[in-house]
Amino acid sequence: MSSLLLIHGPNLNLLGTREPEIYGSDSLEDINARMRLIAESSGHELFSFQSNHEGALVDRIQQAAGEGICHILINPAAYTHTSVALRDALLAVGIPFTEIHLSNPHSREEFRHHSFLSDIAQGVVVGFGPQSYDVALTGIINALAHH
Ligand code: CA2
């Protein structure tokens, strides 16, 4: 059994309430519950965490190092494009991670085209709405099985 951690960045607590044409109509709790179910049906456990605060996200990543988390799934939201602190935290703990986005940031404004995380991620899944999470988790579970 592996322990996985799903992290959501700022404003993602609003999922399902606004801008469904960009971000879909699932709530964050819908996504968390579905991810937990997928993980558990393969014999793994999955914890989730959301914060609007960069430092709280850094703290959660650091904490994961002492919890035996073997993979982090993260939608860093706007911090994708700004945060050296999240990059440093992920490098510091050395836990492999997958970057996830609901939308395709490359088809949006120029400032969303750069990610501080993509080049150090194991994988990146973007553009499939809430299904991006399912695709990422399925890929991780398959990779764990062949390890
Ligand atoms: O597409 C994604 O998943 C993003 O990470 C979403 C971020 C955006 O800054 C990134 O460029 C791409 C924004 C999240 C905002 O979440 C909301 C959810 C519901 C209603 C309004 C905003």
GROMACS .gro file of N, CA and C and ligand atoms in nm:
model
  463
    1MET      N    1   0.084  -0.121   0.000
    1MET     CA    2   0.000   0.000   0.000
    1MET      C    3   0.087   0.125   0.000
    2SER      N    4   0.052   0.222  -0.083
    2SER     CA    5   0.125   0.350  -0.086
    2SER      C    6   0.034   0.461  -0.035
    3SER      N    7   0.098   0.563   0.021
    3SER     CA    8   0.024   0.682   0.066
    3SER      C    9   0.049   0.797  -0.031
    4LEU      N   10  -0.060   0.854  -0.077
    4LEU     CA   11  -0.053   0.963  -0.175
    4LEU      C   12  -0.112   1.089  -0.113
    5LEU      N   13  -0.063   1.203  -0.158
    5LEU     CA   14  -0.114   1.331  -0.107
    5LEU      C   15  -0.157   1.418  -0.224
    6LEU      N   16  -0.281   1.467  -0.217
    6LEU     CA   17  -0.337   1.555  -0.320
    6LEU      C   18  -0.345   1.697  -0.262
    7ILE      N   19  -0.274   1.791  -0.326
    7ILE     CA   20  -0.269   1.929  -0.276
    7ILE      C   21  -0.334   2.025  -0.375
    8HIS      N   22  -0.419   2.112  -0.324
    8HIS     CA   23  -0.487   2.213  -0.406
    8HIS      C   24  -0.447   2.353  -0.361
    9GLY      N   25  -0.411   2.436  -0.457
    9GLY     CA   26  -0.369   2.572  -0.426
    9GLY      C   27  -0.485   2.671  -0.415
   10PRO      N   28  -0.450   2.801  -0.418
   10PRO     CA   29  -0.546   2.908  -0.389
   10PRO      C   30  -0.666   2.914  -0.484
   11ASN      N   31  -0.779   2.943  -0.426
   11ASN     CA   32  -0.908   2.963  -0.493
   11ASN      C   33  -0.976   2.834  -0.538
   12LEU      N   34  -0.907   2.723  -0.529
   12LEU     CA   35  -0.968   2.597  -0.574
   12LEU      C   36  -1.078   2.551  -0.479
   13ASN      N   37  -1.086   2.612  -0.360
   13ASN     CA   38  -1.200   2.586  -0.270
   13ASN      C   39  -1.330   2.637  -0.333
   14LEU      N   40  -1.319   2.724  -0.435
   14LEU     CA   41  -1.439   2.778  -0.500
   14LEU      C   42  -1.491   2.688  -0.613
   15LEU      N   43  -1.420   2.581  -0.641
   15LEU     CA   44  -1.461   2.494  -0.753
   15LEU      C   45  -1.607   2.453  -0.743
   16GLY      N   46  -1.672   2.455  -0.858
   16GLY     CA   47  -1.812   2.414  -0.864
   16GLY      C   48  -1.909   2.527  -0.840
   17THR      N   49  -1.858   2.641  -0.796
   17THR     CA   50  -1.948   2.753  -0.765
   17THR      C   51  -1.939   2.864  -0.870
   18ARG      N   52  -1.823   2.878  -0.935
   18ARG     CA   53  -1.801   2.985  -1.032
   18ARG      C   54  -1.724   2.935  -1.153
   19GLU      N   55  -1.736   3.007  -1.266
   19GLU     CA   56  -1.661   2.979  -1.389
   19GLU      C   57  -1.660   2.830  -1.427
   20PRO      N   58  -1.780   2.763  -1.428
   20PRO     CA   59  -1.781   2.620  -1.465
   20PRO      C   60  -1.735   2.596  -1.609
   21GLU      N   61  -1.746   2.700  -1.695
   21GLU     CA   62  -1.704   2.683  -1.835
   21GLU      C   63  -1.552   2.666  -1.845
   22ILE      N   64  -1.479   2.718  -1.748
   22ILE     CA   65  -1.332   2.699  -1.749
   22ILE      C   66  -1.293   2.580  -1.661
   23TYR      N   67  -1.354   2.571  -1.542
   23TYR     CA   68  -1.302   2.477  -1.442
   23TYR      C   69  -1.393   2.357  -1.414
   24GLY      N   70  -1.508   2.349  -1.482
   24GLY     CA   71  -1.598   2.236  -1.461
   24GLY      C   72  -1.693   2.260  -1.345
   25SER      N   73  -1.783   2.163  -1.322
   25SER     CA   74  -1.885   2.187  -1.219
   25SER      C   75  -1.868   2.099  -1.095
   26ASP      N   76  -1.764   2.016  -1.093
   26ASP     CA   77  -1.737   1.937  -0.971
   26ASP      C   78  -1.689   2.029  -0.860
   27SER      N   79  -1.732   2.002  -0.737
   27SER     CA   80  -1.676   2.075  -0.622
   27SER      C   81  -1.543   2.010  -0.584
   28LEU      N   82  -1.467   2.080  -0.502
   28LEU     CA   83  -1.339   2.024  -0.457
   28LEU      C   84  -1.362   1.894  -0.380
   29GLU      N   85  -1.470   1.892  -0.300
   29GLU     CA   86  -1.500   1.772  -0.223
   29GLU      C   87  -1.537   1.656  -0.316
   30ASP      N   88  -1.608   1.685  -0.427
   30ASP     CA   89  -1.637   1.581  -0.527
   30ASP      C   90  -1.506   1.519  -0.577
   31ILE      N   91  -1.412   1.607  -0.611
   31ILE     CA   92  -1.283   1.559  -0.665
   31ILE      C   93  -1.209   1.479  -0.559
   32ASN      N   94  -1.202   1.532  -0.437
   32ASN     CA   95  -1.131   1.461  -0.329
   32ASN      C   96  -1.190   1.322  -0.305
   33ALA      N   97  -1.324   1.317  -0.302
   33ALA     CA   98  -1.391   1.190  -0.273
   33ALA      C   99  -1.364   1.089  -0.384
   34ARG      N  100  -1.369   1.136  -0.510
   34ARG     CA  101  -1.345   1.046  -0.623
   34ARG      C  102  -1.201   0.995  -0.623
   35MET      N  103  -1.107   1.085  -0.592
   35MET     CA  104  -0.965   1.046  -0.589
   35MET      C  105  -0.940   0.943  -0.480
   36ARG      N  106  -1.004   0.965  -0.364
   36ARG     CA  107  -0.987   0.872  -0.252
   36ARG      C  108  -1.038   0.733  -0.293
   37LEU      N  109  -1.154   0.733  -0.361
   37LEU     CA  110  -1.214   0.607  -0.405
   37LEU      C  111  -1.124   0.533  -0.504
   38ILE      N  112  -1.069   0.607  -0.600
   38ILE     CA  113  -0.981   0.544  -0.701
   38ILE      C  114  -0.858   0.487  -0.632
   39ALA      N  115  -0.799   0.566  -0.540
   39ALA     CA  116  -0.678   0.519  -0.469
   39ALA      C  117  -0.710   0.395  -0.387
   40GLU      N  118  -0.819   0.402  -0.311
   40GLU     CA  119  -0.852   0.291  -0.221
   40GLU      C  120  -0.889   0.164  -0.298
   41SER      N  121  -0.950   0.181  -0.415
   41SER     CA  122  -0.988   0.062  -0.492
   41SER      C  123  -0.864  -0.009  -0.546
   42SER      N  124  -0.750   0.059  -0.545
   42SER     CA  125  -0.624  -0.007  -0.583
   42SER      C  126  -0.538  -0.039  -0.462
   43GLY      N  127  -0.595  -0.025  -0.342
   43GLY     CA  128  -0.523  -0.061  -0.221
   43GLY      C  129  -0.431   0.045  -0.166
   44HIS      N  130  -0.448   0.170  -0.211
   44HIS     CA  131  -0.364   0.280  -0.162
   44HIS      C  132  -0.448   0.374  -0.075
   45GLU      N  133  -0.378   0.464  -0.002
   45GLU     CA  134  -0.455   0.566   0.071
   45GLU      C  135  -0.418   0.703   0.017
   46LEU      N  136  -0.515   0.795   0.022
   46LEU     CA  137  -0.494   0.929  -0.032
   46LEU      C  138  -0.545   1.033   0.065
   47PHE      N  139  -0.458   1.129   0.098
   47PHE     CA  140  -0.495   1.242   0.182
   47PHE      C  141  -0.508   1.364   0.093
   48SER      N  142  -0.593   1.460   0.131
   48SER     CA  143  -0.601   1.582   0.052
   48SER      C  144  -0.592   1.706   0.141
   49PHE      N  145  -0.549   1.814   0.078
   49PHE     CA  146  -0.525   1.940   0.151
   49PHE      C  147  -0.543   2.055   0.053
   50GLN      N  148  -0.615   2.158   0.097
   50GLN     CA  149  -0.627   2.282   0.017
   50GLN      C  150  -0.592   2.400   0.104
   51SER      N  151  -0.519   2.495   0.047
   51SER     CA  152  -0.498   2.621   0.119
   51SER      C  153  -0.486   2.736   0.019
   52ASN      N  154  -0.526   2.853   0.067
   52ASN     CA  155  -0.510   2.976  -0.011
   52ASN      C  156  -0.379   3.046   0.024
   53HIS      N  157  -0.298   2.982   0.110
   53HIS     CA  158  -0.177   3.046   0.163
   53HIS      C  159  -0.052   2.971   0.121
   54GLU      N  160   0.039   3.042   0.060
   54GLU     CA  161   0.161   2.979   0.009
   54GLU      C  162   0.239   2.907   0.119
   55GLY      N  163   0.255   2.973   0.235
   55GLY     CA  164   0.332   2.913   0.344
   55GLY      C  165   0.268   2.786   0.398
   56ALA      N  166   0.135   2.783   0.401
   56ALA     CA  167   0.065   2.662   0.449
   56ALA      C  168   0.088   2.546   0.352
   57LEU      N  169   0.095   2.576   0.223
   57LEU     CA  170   0.122   2.472   0.123
   57LEU      C  171   0.265   2.419   0.139
   58VAL      N  172   0.359   2.513   0.165
   58VAL     CA  173   0.499   2.473   0.191
   58VAL      C  174   0.505   2.384   0.315
   59ASP      N  175   0.436   2.424   0.423
   59ASP     CA  176   0.434   2.344   0.547
   59ASP      C  177   0.380   2.204   0.520
   60ARG      N  178   0.273   2.195   0.440
   60ARG     CA  179   0.211   2.063   0.414
   60ARG      C  180   0.305   1.973   0.336
   61ILE      N  181   0.377   2.032   0.240
   61ILE     CA  182   0.475   1.954   0.162
   61ILE      C  183   0.587   1.904   0.254
   62GLN      N  184   0.637   1.991   0.341
   62GLN     CA  185   0.743   1.951   0.434
   62GLN      C  186   0.696   1.838   0.526
   63GLN      N  187   0.571   1.851   0.574
   63GLN     CA  188   0.513   1.750   0.663
   63GLN      C  189   0.506   1.613   0.595
   64ALA      N  190   0.481   1.615   0.465
   64ALA     CA  191   0.465   1.489   0.389
   64ALA      C  192   0.590   1.402   0.398
   65ALA      N  193   0.705   1.467   0.413
   65ALA     CA  194   0.832   1.393   0.418
   65ALA      C  195   0.835   1.298   0.538
   66GLY      N  196   0.771   1.337   0.649
   66GLY     CA  197   0.770   1.252   0.768
   66GLY      C  198   0.654   1.155   0.774
   67GLU      N  199   0.571   1.156   0.670
   67GLU     CA  200   0.450   1.072   0.671
   67GLU      C  201   0.458   0.954   0.576
   68GLY      N  202   0.573   0.936   0.513
   68GLY     CA  203   0.587   0.825   0.419
   68GLY      C  204   0.507   0.842   0.291
   69ILE      N  205   0.476   0.966   0.256
   69ILE     CA  206   0.403   0.989   0.130
   69ILE      C  207   0.496   0.955   0.013
   70CYS      N  208   0.448   0.873  -0.081
   70CYS     CA  209   0.538   0.833  -0.189
   70CYS      C  210   0.515   0.913  -0.317
   71HIS      N  211   0.404   0.987  -0.324
   71HIS     CA  212   0.382   1.071  -0.443
   71HIS      C  213   0.286   1.185  -0.406
   72ILE      N  214   0.315   1.303  -0.455
   72ILE     CA  215   0.227   1.419  -0.435
   72ILE      C  216   0.163   1.455  -0.568
   73LEU      N  217   0.030   1.470  -0.566
   73LEU     CA  218  -0.042   1.524  -0.682
   73LEU      C  219  -0.075   1.667  -0.645
   74ILE      N  220  -0.037   1.762  -0.728
   74ILE     CA  221  -0.057   1.902  -0.688
   74ILE      C  222  -0.110   1.987  -0.803
   75ASN      N  223  -0.221   2.059  -0.773
   75ASN     CA  224  -0.263   2.169  -0.860
   75ASN      C  225  -0.227   2.296  -0.783
   76PRO      N  226  -0.114   2.357  -0.818
   76PRO     CA  227  -0.067   2.474  -0.742
   76PRO      C  228  -0.146   2.601  -0.773
   77ALA      N  229  -0.242   2.592  -0.867
   77ALA     CA  230  -0.323   2.706  -0.910
   77ALA      C  231  -0.232   2.823  -0.946
   78ALA      N  232  -0.262   2.944  -0.903
   78ALA     CA  233  -0.183   3.061  -0.947
   78ALA      C  234  -0.037   3.053  -0.902
   79TYR      N  235  -0.011   2.981  -0.793
   79TYR     CA  236   0.128   2.970  -0.746
   79TYR      C  237   0.218   2.894  -0.844
   80THR      N  238   0.155   2.820  -0.938
   80THR     CA  239   0.230   2.756  -1.046
   80THR      C  240   0.324   2.855  -1.112
   81HIS      N  241   0.271   2.976  -1.133
   81HIS     CA  242   0.339   3.074  -1.217
   81HIS      C  243   0.424   3.173  -1.137
   82THR      N  244   0.424   3.157  -1.003
   82THR     CA  245   0.493   3.257  -0.921
   82THR      C  246   0.586   3.199  -0.815
   83SER      N  247   0.568   3.071  -0.778
   83SER     CA  248   0.624   3.029  -0.650
   83SER      C  249   0.755   2.951  -0.656
   84VAL      N  250   0.864   3.021  -0.626
   84VAL     CA  251   0.992   2.954  -0.605
   84VAL      C  252   0.987   2.875  -0.475
   85ALA      N  253   0.907   2.922  -0.378
   85ALA     CA  254   0.897   2.854  -0.248
   85ALA      C  255   0.838   2.713  -0.262
   86LEU      N  256   0.735   2.698  -0.344
   86LEU     CA  257   0.678   2.563  -0.366
   86LEU      C  258   0.778   2.474  -0.439
   87ARG      N  259   0.847   2.529  -0.536
   87ARG     CA  260   0.950   2.453  -0.608
   87ARG      C  261   1.057   2.404  -0.510
   88ASP      N  262   1.105   2.496  -0.425
   88ASP     CA  263   1.211   2.460  -0.329
   88ASP      C  264   1.162   2.355  -0.231
   89ALA      N  265   1.036   2.366  -0.186
   89ALA     CA  266   0.981   2.268  -0.090
   89ALA      C  267   0.976   2.130  -0.154
   90LEU      N  268   0.929   2.123  -0.280
   90LEU     CA  269   0.919   1.993  -0.348
   90LEU      C  270   1.058   1.935  -0.374
   91LEU      N  271   1.154   2.020  -0.408
   91LEU     CA  272   1.292   1.972  -0.426
   91LEU      C  273   1.350   1.926  -0.292
   92ALA      N  274   1.319   2.000  -0.185
   92ALA     CA  275   1.376   1.969  -0.053
   92ALA      C  276   1.329   1.833  -0.003
   93VAL      N  277   1.200   1.803  -0.017
   93VAL     CA  278   1.150   1.674   0.034
   93VAL      C  279   1.185   1.559  -0.060
   94GLY      N  280   1.206   1.591  -0.188
   94GLY     CA  281   1.246   1.488  -0.284
   94GLY      C  282   1.138   1.385  -0.312
   95ILE      N  283   1.013   1.418  -0.285
   95ILE     CA  284   0.902   1.326  -0.315
   95ILE      C  285   0.858   1.349  -0.460
   96PRO      N  286   0.851   1.244  -0.542
   96PRO     CA  287   0.806   1.263  -0.680
   96PRO      C  288   0.666   1.323  -0.682
   97PHE      N  289   0.642   1.411  -0.778
   97PHE     CA  290   0.510   1.474  -0.783
   97PHE      C  291   0.461   1.489  -0.926
   98THR      N  292   0.328   1.502  -0.937
   98THR     CA  293   0.262   1.526  -1.065
   98THR      C  294   0.188   1.660  -1.056
   99GLU      N  295   0.210   1.744  -1.157
   99GLU     CA  296   0.143   1.875  -1.163
   99GLU      C  297   0.014   1.859  -1.245
  100ILE      N  298  -0.094   1.909  -1.189
  100ILE     CA  299  -0.225   1.893  -1.253
  100ILE      C  300  -0.291   2.030  -1.273
  101HIS      N  301  -0.353   2.048  -1.389
  101HIS     CA  302  -0.436   2.168  -1.411
  101HIS      C  303  -0.568   2.128  -1.475
  102LEU      N  304  -0.672   2.196  -1.434
  102LEU     CA  305  -0.806   2.176  -1.492
  102LEU      C  306  -0.808   2.229  -1.635
  103SER      N  307  -0.765   2.353  -1.650
  103SER     CA  308  -0.760   2.416  -1.782
  103SER      C  309  -0.624   2.385  -1.845
  104ASN      N  310  -0.606   2.428  -1.971
  104ASN     CA  311  -0.475   2.418  -2.034
  104ASN      C  312  -0.411   2.556  -2.026
  105PRO      N  313  -0.319   2.576  -1.933
  105PRO     CA  314  -0.262   2.710  -1.914
  105PRO      C  315  -0.193   2.762  -2.040
  106HIS      N  316  -0.150   2.670  -2.129
  106HIS     CA  317  -0.078   2.712  -2.250
  106HIS      C  318  -0.171   2.775  -2.353
  107SER      N  319  -0.302   2.752  -2.339
  107SER     CA  320  -0.396   2.813  -2.434
  107SER      C  321  -0.457   2.939  -2.374
  108ARG      N  322  -0.403   2.984  -2.261
  108ARG     CA  323  -0.458   3.102  -2.194
  108ARG      C  324  -0.355   3.216  -2.197
  109GLU      N  325  -0.367   3.309  -2.105
  109GLU     CA  326  -0.278   3.426  -2.108
  109GLU      C  327  -0.131   3.386  -2.100
  110GLU      N  328  -0.048   3.470  -2.158
  110GLU     CA  329   0.098   3.448  -2.162
  110GLU      C  330   0.156   3.418  -2.022
  111PHE      N  331   0.106   3.491  -1.921
  111PHE     CA  332   0.166   3.473  -1.787
  111PHE      C  333   0.140   3.334  -1.728
  112ARG      N  334   0.046   3.260  -1.790
  112ARG     CA  335   0.021   3.123  -1.742
  112ARG      C  336   0.107   3.019  -1.816
  113HIS      N  337   0.188   3.065  -1.911
  113HIS     CA  338   0.263   2.968  -1.992
  113HIS      C  339   0.385   2.913  -1.919
  114HIS      N  340   0.434   2.988  -1.820
  114HIS     CA  341   0.550   2.938  -1.746
  114HIS      C  342   0.508   2.877  -1.613
  115SER      N  343   0.564   2.759  -1.584
  115SER     CA  344   0.543   2.693  -1.454
  115SER      C  345   0.677   2.679  -1.384
  116PHE      N  346   0.679   2.711  -1.256
  116PHE     CA  347   0.799   2.690  -1.176
  116PHE      C  348   0.817   2.543  -1.135
  117LEU      N  349   0.721   2.458  -1.171
  117LEU     CA  350   0.726   2.319  -1.126
  117LEU      C  351   0.742   2.215  -1.237
  118SER      N  352   0.695   2.247  -1.358
  118SER     CA  353   0.686   2.144  -1.464
  118SER      C  354   0.817   2.071  -1.492
  119ASP      N  355   0.928   2.145  -1.491
  119ASP     CA  356   1.056   2.081  -1.529
  119ASP      C  357   1.109   1.985  -1.423
  120ILE      N  358   1.055   1.991  -1.301
  120ILE     CA  359   1.100   1.897  -1.197
  120ILE      C  360   0.990   1.796  -1.160
  121ALA      N  361   0.876   1.802  -1.232
  121ALA     CA  362   0.765   1.709  -1.207
  121ALA      C  363   0.793   1.574  -1.274
  122GLN      N  364   0.736   1.467  -1.216
  122GLN     CA  365   0.742   1.337  -1.285
  122GLN      C  366   0.651   1.341  -1.407
  123GLY      N  367   0.533   1.404  -1.389
  123GLY     CA  368   0.438   1.416  -1.499
  123GLY      C  369   0.355   1.542  -1.485
  124VAL      N  370   0.293   1.583  -1.595
  124VAL     CA  371   0.207   1.701  -1.595
  124VAL      C  372   0.081   1.664  -1.673
  125VAL      N  373  -0.037   1.689  -1.614
  125VAL     CA  374  -0.164   1.661  -1.684
  125VAL      C  375  -0.246   1.790  -1.683
  126VAL      N  376  -0.280   1.839  -1.800
  126VAL     CA  377  -0.355   1.966  -1.809
  126VAL      C  378  -0.470   1.954  -1.907
  127GLY      N  379  -0.574   2.033  -1.885
  127GLY     CA  380  -0.672   2.058  -1.989
  127GLY      C  381  -0.794   1.968  -1.995
  128PHE      N  382  -0.806   1.872  -1.904
  128PHE     CA  383  -0.920   1.780  -1.911
  128PHE      C  384  -1.025   1.809  -1.804
  129GLY      N  385  -1.024   1.932  -1.751
  129GLY     CA  386  -1.119   1.964  -1.644
  129GLY      C  387  -1.092   1.875  -1.524
  130PRO      N  388  -1.197   1.845  -1.446
  130PRO     CA  389  -1.177   1.761  -1.328
  130PRO      C  390  -1.117   1.625  -1.362
  131GLN      N  391  -1.136   1.581  -1.489
  131GLN     CA  392  -1.079   1.451  -1.530
  131GLN      C  393  -0.926   1.450  -1.532
  132SER      N  394  -0.864   1.570  -1.535
  132SER     CA  395  -0.717   1.575  -1.529
  132SER      C  396  -0.667   1.500  -1.406
  133TYR      N  397  -0.743   1.513  -1.295
  133TYR     CA  398  -0.702   1.446  -1.170
  133TYR      C  399  -0.708   1.294  -1.186
  134ASP      N  400  -0.816   1.245  -1.249
  134ASP     CA  401  -0.834   1.101  -1.267
  134ASP      C  402  -0.720   1.044  -1.353
  135VAL      N  403  -0.690   1.118  -1.461
  135VAL     CA  404  -0.584   1.072  -1.553
  135VAL      C  405  -0.451   1.064  -1.479
  136ALA      N  406  -0.421   1.168  -1.400
  136ALA     CA  407  -0.294   1.170  -1.326
  136ALA      C  408  -0.288   1.054  -1.226
  137LEU      N  409  -0.396   1.037  -1.151
  137LEU     CA  410  -0.395   0.934  -1.047
  137LEU      C  411  -0.385   0.793  -1.106
  138THR      N  412  -0.458   0.771  -1.216
  138THR     CA  413  -0.450   0.640  -1.282
  138THR      C  414  -0.307   0.613  -1.330
  139GLY      N  415  -0.244   0.715  -1.386
  139GLY     CA  416  -0.106   0.700  -1.433
  139GLY      C  417  -0.011   0.668  -1.319
  140ILE      N  418  -0.030   0.737  -1.206
  140ILE     CA  419   0.057   0.714  -1.090
  140ILE      C  420   0.038   0.573  -1.036
  141ILE      N  421  -0.088   0.531  -1.023
  141ILE     CA  422  -0.117   0.397  -0.969
  141ILE      C  423  -0.055   0.289  -1.060
  142ASN      N  424  -0.068   0.307  -1.191
  142ASN     CA  425  -0.006   0.210  -1.284
  142ASN      C  426   0.145   0.210  -1.269
  143ALA      N  427   0.202   0.328  -1.255
  143ALA     CA  428   0.349   0.336  -1.240
  143ALA      C  429   0.393   0.269  -1.110
  144LEU      N  430   0.316   0.286  -1.003
  144LEU     CA  431   0.351   0.223  -0.874
  144LEU      C  432   0.346   0.071  -0.887
  145ALA      N  433   0.249   0.022  -0.965
  145ALA     CA  434   0.231  -0.123  -0.979
  145ALA      C  435   0.348  -0.185  -1.056
  146HIS      N  436   0.411  -0.107  -1.143
  146HIS     CA  437   0.521  -0.162  -1.224
  146HIS      C  438   0.657  -0.129  -1.165
  147HIS      N  439   0.657  -0.084  -1.041
  147HIS     CA  440   0.781  -0.041  -0.977
  147HIS      C  441   0.851  -0.155  -0.907
  148CA2     O1  442  -0.635   2.525  -1.465
  148CA2     C1  443  -0.595   2.515  -1.349
  148CA2     O2  444  -0.612   2.415  -1.281
  148CA2     C2  445  -0.521   2.634  -1.286
  148CA2     O3  446  -0.423   2.581  -1.194
  148CA2     C3  447  -0.629   2.713  -1.211
  148CA2     C4  448  -0.575   2.839  -1.148
  148CA2     C5  449  -0.498   2.923  -1.251
  148CA2     O4  450  -0.439   3.035  -1.186
  148CA2     C6  451  -0.390   2.842  -1.322
  148CA2     O5  452  -0.331   2.924  -1.419
  148CA2     C7  453  -0.449   2.720  -1.387
  148CA2     C8  454  -0.689   2.924  -1.091
  148CA2     C9  455  -0.775   2.851  -0.993
  148CA2    C10  456  -0.898   2.935  -0.965
  148CA2     O6  457  -1.000   2.848  -0.922
  148CA2    C11  458  -1.130   2.889  -0.932
  148CA2    C12  459  -1.226   2.793  -0.909
  148CA2    C13  460  -1.358   2.826  -0.920
  148CA2    C14  461  -1.396   2.955  -0.951
  148CA2    C15  462  -1.300   3.051  -0.972
  148CA2    C16  463  -1.166   3.018  -0.963
   0.00000   0.00000   0.00000
